[in-house]
PDB file of C-alpha atoms in Angstrom:
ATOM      1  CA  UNK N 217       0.000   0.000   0.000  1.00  0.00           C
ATOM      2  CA  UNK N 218       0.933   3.539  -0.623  1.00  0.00           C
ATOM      3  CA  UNK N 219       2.118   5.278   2.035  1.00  0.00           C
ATOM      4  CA  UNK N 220       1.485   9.480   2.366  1.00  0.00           C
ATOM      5  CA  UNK N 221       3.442  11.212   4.849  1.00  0.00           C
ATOM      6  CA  UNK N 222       2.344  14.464   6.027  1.00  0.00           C
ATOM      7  CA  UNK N 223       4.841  16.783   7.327  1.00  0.00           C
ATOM      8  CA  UNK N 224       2.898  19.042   9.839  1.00  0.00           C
ATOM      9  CA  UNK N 225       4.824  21.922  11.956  1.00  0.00           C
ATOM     10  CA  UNK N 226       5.137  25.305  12.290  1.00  0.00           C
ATOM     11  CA  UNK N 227       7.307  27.527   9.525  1.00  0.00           C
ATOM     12  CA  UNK N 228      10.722  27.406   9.908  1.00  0.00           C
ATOM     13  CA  UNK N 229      10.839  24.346  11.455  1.00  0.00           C
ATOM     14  CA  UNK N 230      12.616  22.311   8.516  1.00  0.00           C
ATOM     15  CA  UNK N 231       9.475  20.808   6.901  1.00  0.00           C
ATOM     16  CA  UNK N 232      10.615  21.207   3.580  1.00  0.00           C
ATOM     17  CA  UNK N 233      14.330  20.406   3.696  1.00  0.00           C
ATOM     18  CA  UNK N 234      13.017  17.056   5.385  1.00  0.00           C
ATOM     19  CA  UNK N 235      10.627  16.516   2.020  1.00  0.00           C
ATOM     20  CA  UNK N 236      13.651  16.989  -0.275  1.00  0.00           C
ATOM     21  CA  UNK N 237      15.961  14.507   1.835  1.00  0.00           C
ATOM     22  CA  UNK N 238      13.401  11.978   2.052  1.00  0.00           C
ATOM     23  CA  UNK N 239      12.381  12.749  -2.069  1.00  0.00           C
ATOM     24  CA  UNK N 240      16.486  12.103  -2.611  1.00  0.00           C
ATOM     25  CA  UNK N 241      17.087   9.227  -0.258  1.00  0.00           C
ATOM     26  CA  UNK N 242      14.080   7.090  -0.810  1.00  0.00           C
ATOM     27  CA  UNK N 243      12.743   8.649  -4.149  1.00  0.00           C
ATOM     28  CA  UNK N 244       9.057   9.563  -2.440  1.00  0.00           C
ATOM     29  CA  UNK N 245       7.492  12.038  -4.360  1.00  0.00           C
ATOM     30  CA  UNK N 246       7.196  15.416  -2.947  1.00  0.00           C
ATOM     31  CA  UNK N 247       3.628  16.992  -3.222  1.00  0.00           C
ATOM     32  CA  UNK N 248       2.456  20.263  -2.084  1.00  0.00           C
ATOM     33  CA  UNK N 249      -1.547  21.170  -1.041  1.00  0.00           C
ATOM     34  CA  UNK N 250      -0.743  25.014  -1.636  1.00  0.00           C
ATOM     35  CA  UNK N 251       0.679  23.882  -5.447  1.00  0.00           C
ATOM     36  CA  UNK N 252      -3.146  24.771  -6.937  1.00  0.00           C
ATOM     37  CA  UNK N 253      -2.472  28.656  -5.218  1.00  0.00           C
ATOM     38  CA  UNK N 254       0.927  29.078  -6.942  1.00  0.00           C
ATOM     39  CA  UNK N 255      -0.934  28.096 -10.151  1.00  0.00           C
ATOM     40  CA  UNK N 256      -3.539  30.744  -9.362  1.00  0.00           C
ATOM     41  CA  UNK N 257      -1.149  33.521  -8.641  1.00  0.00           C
ATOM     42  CA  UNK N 258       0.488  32.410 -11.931  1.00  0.00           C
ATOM     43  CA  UNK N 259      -2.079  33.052 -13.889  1.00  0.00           C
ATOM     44  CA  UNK N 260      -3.161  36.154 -12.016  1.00  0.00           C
ATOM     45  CA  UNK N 261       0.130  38.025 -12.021  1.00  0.00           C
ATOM     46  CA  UNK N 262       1.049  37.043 -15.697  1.00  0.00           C
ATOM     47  CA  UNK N 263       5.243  35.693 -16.118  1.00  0.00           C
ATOM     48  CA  UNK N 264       6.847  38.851 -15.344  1.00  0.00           C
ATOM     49  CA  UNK N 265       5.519  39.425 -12.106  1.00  0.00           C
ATOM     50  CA  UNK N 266       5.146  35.923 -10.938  1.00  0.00           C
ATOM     51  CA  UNK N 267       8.471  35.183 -11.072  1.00  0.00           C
ATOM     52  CA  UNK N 268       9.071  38.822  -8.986  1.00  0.00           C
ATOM     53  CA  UNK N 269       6.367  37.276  -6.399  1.00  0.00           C
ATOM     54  CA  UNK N 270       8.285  33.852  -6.317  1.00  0.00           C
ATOM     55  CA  UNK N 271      11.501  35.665  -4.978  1.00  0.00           C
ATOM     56  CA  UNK N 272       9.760  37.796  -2.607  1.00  0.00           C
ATOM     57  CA  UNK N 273       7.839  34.305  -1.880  1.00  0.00           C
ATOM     58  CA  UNK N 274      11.194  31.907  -1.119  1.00  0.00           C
ATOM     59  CA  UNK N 275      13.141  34.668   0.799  1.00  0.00           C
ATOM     60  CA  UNK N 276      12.409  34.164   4.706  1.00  0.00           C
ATOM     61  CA  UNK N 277      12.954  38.305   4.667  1.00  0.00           C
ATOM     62  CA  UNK N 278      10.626  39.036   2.415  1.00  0.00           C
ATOM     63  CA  UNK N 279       7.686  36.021   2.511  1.00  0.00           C
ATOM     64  CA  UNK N 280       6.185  38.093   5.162  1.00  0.00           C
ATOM     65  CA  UNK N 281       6.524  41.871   3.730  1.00  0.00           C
ATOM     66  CA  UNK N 282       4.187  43.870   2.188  1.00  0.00           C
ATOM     67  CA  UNK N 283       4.856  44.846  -1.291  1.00  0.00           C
ATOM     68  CA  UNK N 284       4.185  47.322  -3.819  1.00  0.00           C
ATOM     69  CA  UNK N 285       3.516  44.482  -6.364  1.00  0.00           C
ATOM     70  CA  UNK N 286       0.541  42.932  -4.187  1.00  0.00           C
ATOM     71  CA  UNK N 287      -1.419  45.707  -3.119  1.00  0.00           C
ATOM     72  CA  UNK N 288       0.737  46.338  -0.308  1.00  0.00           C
ATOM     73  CA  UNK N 289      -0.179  42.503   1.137  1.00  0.00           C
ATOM     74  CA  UNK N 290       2.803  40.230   1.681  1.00  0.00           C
ATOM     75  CA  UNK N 291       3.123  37.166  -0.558  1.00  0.00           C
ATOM     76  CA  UNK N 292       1.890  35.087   2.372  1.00  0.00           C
ATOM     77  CA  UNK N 293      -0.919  37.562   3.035  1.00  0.00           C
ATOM     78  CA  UNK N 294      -1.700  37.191  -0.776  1.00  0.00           C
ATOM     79  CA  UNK N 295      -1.751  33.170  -0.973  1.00  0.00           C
ATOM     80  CA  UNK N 296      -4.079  33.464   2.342  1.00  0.00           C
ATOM     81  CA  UNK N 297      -6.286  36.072   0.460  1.00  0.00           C
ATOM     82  CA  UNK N 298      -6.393  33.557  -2.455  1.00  0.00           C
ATOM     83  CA  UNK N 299      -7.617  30.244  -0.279  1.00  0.00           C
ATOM     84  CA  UNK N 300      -9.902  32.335   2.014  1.00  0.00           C
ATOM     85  CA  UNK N 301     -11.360  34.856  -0.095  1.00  0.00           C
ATOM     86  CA  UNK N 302     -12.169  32.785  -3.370  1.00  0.00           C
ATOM     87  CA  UNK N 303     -11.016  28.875  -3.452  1.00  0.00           C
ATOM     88  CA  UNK N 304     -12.499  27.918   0.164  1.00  0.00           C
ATOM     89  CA  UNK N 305     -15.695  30.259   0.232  1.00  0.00           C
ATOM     90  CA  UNK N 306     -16.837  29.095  -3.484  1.00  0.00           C
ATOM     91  CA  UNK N 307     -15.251  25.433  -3.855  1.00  0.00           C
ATOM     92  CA  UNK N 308     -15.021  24.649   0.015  1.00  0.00           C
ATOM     93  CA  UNK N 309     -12.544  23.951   2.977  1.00  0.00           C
ATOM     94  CA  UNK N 310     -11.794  20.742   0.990  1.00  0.00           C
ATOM     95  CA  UNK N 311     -10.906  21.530  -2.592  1.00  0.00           C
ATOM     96  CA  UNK N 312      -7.174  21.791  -1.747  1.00  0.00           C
ATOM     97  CA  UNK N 313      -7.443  18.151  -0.354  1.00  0.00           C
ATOM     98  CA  UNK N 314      -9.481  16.899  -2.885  1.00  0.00           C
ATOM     99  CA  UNK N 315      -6.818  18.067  -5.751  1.00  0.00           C
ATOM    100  CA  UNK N 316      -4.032  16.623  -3.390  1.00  0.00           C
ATOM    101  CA  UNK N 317      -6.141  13.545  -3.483  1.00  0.00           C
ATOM    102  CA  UNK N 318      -5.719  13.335  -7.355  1.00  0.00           C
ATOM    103  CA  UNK N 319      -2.079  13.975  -6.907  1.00  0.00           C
ATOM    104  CA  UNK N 320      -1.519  10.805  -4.751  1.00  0.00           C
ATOM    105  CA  UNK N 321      -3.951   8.967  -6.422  1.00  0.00           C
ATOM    106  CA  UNK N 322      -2.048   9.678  -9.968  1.00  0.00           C
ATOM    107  CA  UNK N 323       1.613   8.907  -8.002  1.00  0.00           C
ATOM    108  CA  UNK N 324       3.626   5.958  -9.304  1.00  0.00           C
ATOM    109  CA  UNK N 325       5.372   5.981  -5.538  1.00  0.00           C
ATOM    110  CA  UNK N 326       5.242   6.857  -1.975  1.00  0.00           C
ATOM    111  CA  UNK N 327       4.724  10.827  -1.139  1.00  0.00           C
ATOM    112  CA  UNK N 328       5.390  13.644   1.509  1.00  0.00           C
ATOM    113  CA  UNK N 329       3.920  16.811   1.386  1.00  0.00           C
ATOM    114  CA  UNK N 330       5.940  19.426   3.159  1.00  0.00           C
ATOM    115  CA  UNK N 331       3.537  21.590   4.326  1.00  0.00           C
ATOM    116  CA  UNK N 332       0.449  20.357   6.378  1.00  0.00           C
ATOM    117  CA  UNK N 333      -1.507  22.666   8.493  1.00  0.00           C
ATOM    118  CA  UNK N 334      -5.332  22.138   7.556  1.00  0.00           C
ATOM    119  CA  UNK N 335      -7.325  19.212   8.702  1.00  0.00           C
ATOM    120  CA  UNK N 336      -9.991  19.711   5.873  1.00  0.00           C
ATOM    121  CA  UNK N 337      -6.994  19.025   3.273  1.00  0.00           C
ATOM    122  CA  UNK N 338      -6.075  15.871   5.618  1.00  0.00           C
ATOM    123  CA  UNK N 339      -9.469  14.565   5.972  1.00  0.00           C
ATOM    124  CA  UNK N 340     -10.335  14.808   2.343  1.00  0.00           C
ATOM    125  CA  UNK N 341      -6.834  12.500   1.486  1.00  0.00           C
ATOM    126  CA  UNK N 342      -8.458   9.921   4.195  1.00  0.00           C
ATOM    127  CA  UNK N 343     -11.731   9.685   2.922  1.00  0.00           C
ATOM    128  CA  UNK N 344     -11.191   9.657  -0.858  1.00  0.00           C
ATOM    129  CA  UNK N 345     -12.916   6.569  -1.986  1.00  0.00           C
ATOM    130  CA  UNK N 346     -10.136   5.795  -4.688  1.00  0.00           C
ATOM    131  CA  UNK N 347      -7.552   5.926  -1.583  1.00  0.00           C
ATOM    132  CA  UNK N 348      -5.151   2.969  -2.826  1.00  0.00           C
ATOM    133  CA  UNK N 349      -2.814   4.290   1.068  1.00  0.00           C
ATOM    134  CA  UNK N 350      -2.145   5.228   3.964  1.00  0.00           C
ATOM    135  CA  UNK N 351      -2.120   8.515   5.495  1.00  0.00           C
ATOM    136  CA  UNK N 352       0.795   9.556   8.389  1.00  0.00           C
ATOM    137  CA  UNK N 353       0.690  13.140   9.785  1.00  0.00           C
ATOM    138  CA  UNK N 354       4.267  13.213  11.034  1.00  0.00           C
ATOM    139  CA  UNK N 355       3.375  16.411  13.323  1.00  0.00           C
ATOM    140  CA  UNK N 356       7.502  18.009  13.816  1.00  0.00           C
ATOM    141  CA  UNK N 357       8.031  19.545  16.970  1.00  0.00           C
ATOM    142  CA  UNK N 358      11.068  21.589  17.427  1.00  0.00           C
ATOM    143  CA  UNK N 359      11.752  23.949  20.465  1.00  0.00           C
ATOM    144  CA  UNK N 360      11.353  27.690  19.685  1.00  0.00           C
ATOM    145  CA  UNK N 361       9.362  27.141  16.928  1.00  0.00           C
ATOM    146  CA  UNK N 362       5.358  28.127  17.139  1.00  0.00           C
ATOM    147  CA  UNK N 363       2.522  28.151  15.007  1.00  0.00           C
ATOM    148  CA  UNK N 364       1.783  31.829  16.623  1.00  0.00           C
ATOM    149  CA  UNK N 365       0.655  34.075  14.502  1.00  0.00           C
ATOM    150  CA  UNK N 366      -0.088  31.618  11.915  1.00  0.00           C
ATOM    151  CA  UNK N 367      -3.717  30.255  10.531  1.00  0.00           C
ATOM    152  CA  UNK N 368      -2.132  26.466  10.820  1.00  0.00           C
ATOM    153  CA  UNK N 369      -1.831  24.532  13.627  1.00  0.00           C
ATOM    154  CA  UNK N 370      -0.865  20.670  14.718  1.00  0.00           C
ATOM    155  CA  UNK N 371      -2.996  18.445  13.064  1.00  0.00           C
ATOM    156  CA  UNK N 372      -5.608  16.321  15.511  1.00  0.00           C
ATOM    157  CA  UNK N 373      -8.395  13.896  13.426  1.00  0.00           C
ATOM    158  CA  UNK N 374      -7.124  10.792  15.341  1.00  0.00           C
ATOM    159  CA  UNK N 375     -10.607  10.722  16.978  1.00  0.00           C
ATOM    160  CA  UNK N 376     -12.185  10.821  13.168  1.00  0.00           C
ATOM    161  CA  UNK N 377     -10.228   7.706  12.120  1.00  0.00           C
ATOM    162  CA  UNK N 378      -9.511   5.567  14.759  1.00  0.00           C
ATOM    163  CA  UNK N 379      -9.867   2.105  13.782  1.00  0.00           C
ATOM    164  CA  UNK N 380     -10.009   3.312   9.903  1.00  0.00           C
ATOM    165  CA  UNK N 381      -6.433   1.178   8.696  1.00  0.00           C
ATOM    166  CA  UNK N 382      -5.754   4.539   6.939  1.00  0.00           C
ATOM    167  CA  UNK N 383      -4.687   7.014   9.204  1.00  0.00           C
ATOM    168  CA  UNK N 384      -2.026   7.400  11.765  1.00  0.00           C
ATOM    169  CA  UNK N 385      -0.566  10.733  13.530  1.00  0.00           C
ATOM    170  CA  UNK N 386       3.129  10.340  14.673  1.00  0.00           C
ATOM    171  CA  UNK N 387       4.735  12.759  17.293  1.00  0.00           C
ATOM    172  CA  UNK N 388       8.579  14.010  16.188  1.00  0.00           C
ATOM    173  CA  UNK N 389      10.886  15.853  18.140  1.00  0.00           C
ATOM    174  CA  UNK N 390      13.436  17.298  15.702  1.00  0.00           C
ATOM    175  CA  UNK N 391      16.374  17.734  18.644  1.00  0.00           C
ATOM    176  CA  UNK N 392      19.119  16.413  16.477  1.00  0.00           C
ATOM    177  CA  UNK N 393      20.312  19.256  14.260  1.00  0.00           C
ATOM    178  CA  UNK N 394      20.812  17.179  11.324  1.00  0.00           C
ATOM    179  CA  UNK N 395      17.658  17.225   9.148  1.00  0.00           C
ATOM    180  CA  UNK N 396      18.867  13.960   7.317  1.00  0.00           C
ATOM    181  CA  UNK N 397      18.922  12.250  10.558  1.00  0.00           C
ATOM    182  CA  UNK N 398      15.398  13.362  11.081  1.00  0.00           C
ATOM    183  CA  UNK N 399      14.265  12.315   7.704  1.00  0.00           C
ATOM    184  CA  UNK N 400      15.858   9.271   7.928  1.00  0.00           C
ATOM    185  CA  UNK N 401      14.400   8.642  11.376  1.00  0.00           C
ATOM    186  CA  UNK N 402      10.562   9.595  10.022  1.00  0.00           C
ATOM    187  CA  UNK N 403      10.982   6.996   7.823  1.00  0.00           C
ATOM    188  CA  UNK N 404      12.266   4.425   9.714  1.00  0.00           C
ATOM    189  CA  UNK N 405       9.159   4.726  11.726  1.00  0.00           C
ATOM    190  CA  UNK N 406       6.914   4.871   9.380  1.00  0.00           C
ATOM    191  CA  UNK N 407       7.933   2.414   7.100  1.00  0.00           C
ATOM    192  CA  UNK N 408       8.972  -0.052  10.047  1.00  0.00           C
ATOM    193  CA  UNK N 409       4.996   0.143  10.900  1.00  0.00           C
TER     194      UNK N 409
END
């Protein structure tokens, strides 16, 4: 059975250097629920001012700056404006899990998604009725780091699928300092289950 691992922790915390190990050591495919936003600001900015947006976007200094180029919103502020203001009120909480759903469901291996926060996305990944694996919310805990300030938080649907064979939450400490270690240690567990 496939196997989905969910990388779910605050920002900063290494969730996406984690993906890319495990995506280089053990060739999972890395999958993102937020890919359908970039693909909306794509097409909303036009190629000129995307790719201006996507450096703003990957530079910690500047991800959480307003801009000139956004209305004065940062590029966070503008990917929240984009799920809360138009995909979620007109397509639902769930739309970003049900295209993530079609993403694992179309995978020819195991996947991680590096960036977890929602448990709409999460449920909609469990209870997809072509679900061919197993979900793992690897929730990363690692001291100093908060989701404060943030609309994300740990994920918690235990309760929801207790007993289902297709959902398990897992409780990391990242205290090593060596993200390879960690990503190696993630998937020792889960793949040892």
């Amino acid at each position: 059975m496939k196997k989905v691992i969910i990388l779910n922790g605050p920002a900063g915390c290494g969730k996406d250097t984690i993906a890319g190990i495990m995506s280089d050591i053990a060739a999972l495919e890395v999958h993102s629920f937020k890919k359908p936003m970039f693909d909306i600001a794509a097409v909303m900015l036009g190629p000129v001012k995307f790719a201006k947006f996507m450096r703003l976007y990957n530079d910690r200094d500047t991800k959480d700056m307003p801009c000139d180029l956004l209305g004065q919103m940062s590029p966070r502020e503008f990917f929240i404006h984009i799920s809360e203001s138009f995909v979620k009120p007109i397509l639902g909480k769930e739309q970003f899990g049900e295209l993530a759903a079609n993403g694992v469901h179309n995978a020819t291996s195991h996947v991680v998604f590096s960036d977890g926060g929602f448990p709409d996305e999460v449920r909609s990944l469990v209870v997809d009725e072509r679900a061919d694996y197993h979900v793992y919310v690897v929730r990363l805990h690692r001291e100093g780091f908060t989701f404060a300030g943030d609309s994300r938080n740990y994920i918690n649907l235990f309760e929801d699928f207790r007993g289902s064979g297709k959902y398990t939450e897992i409780d990391f400490h990242l205290t090593s300092g060596n993200a390879y270690d960690d990503a190696n240690d993630i998937m020792d567990i889960v793949f040892d289950e």
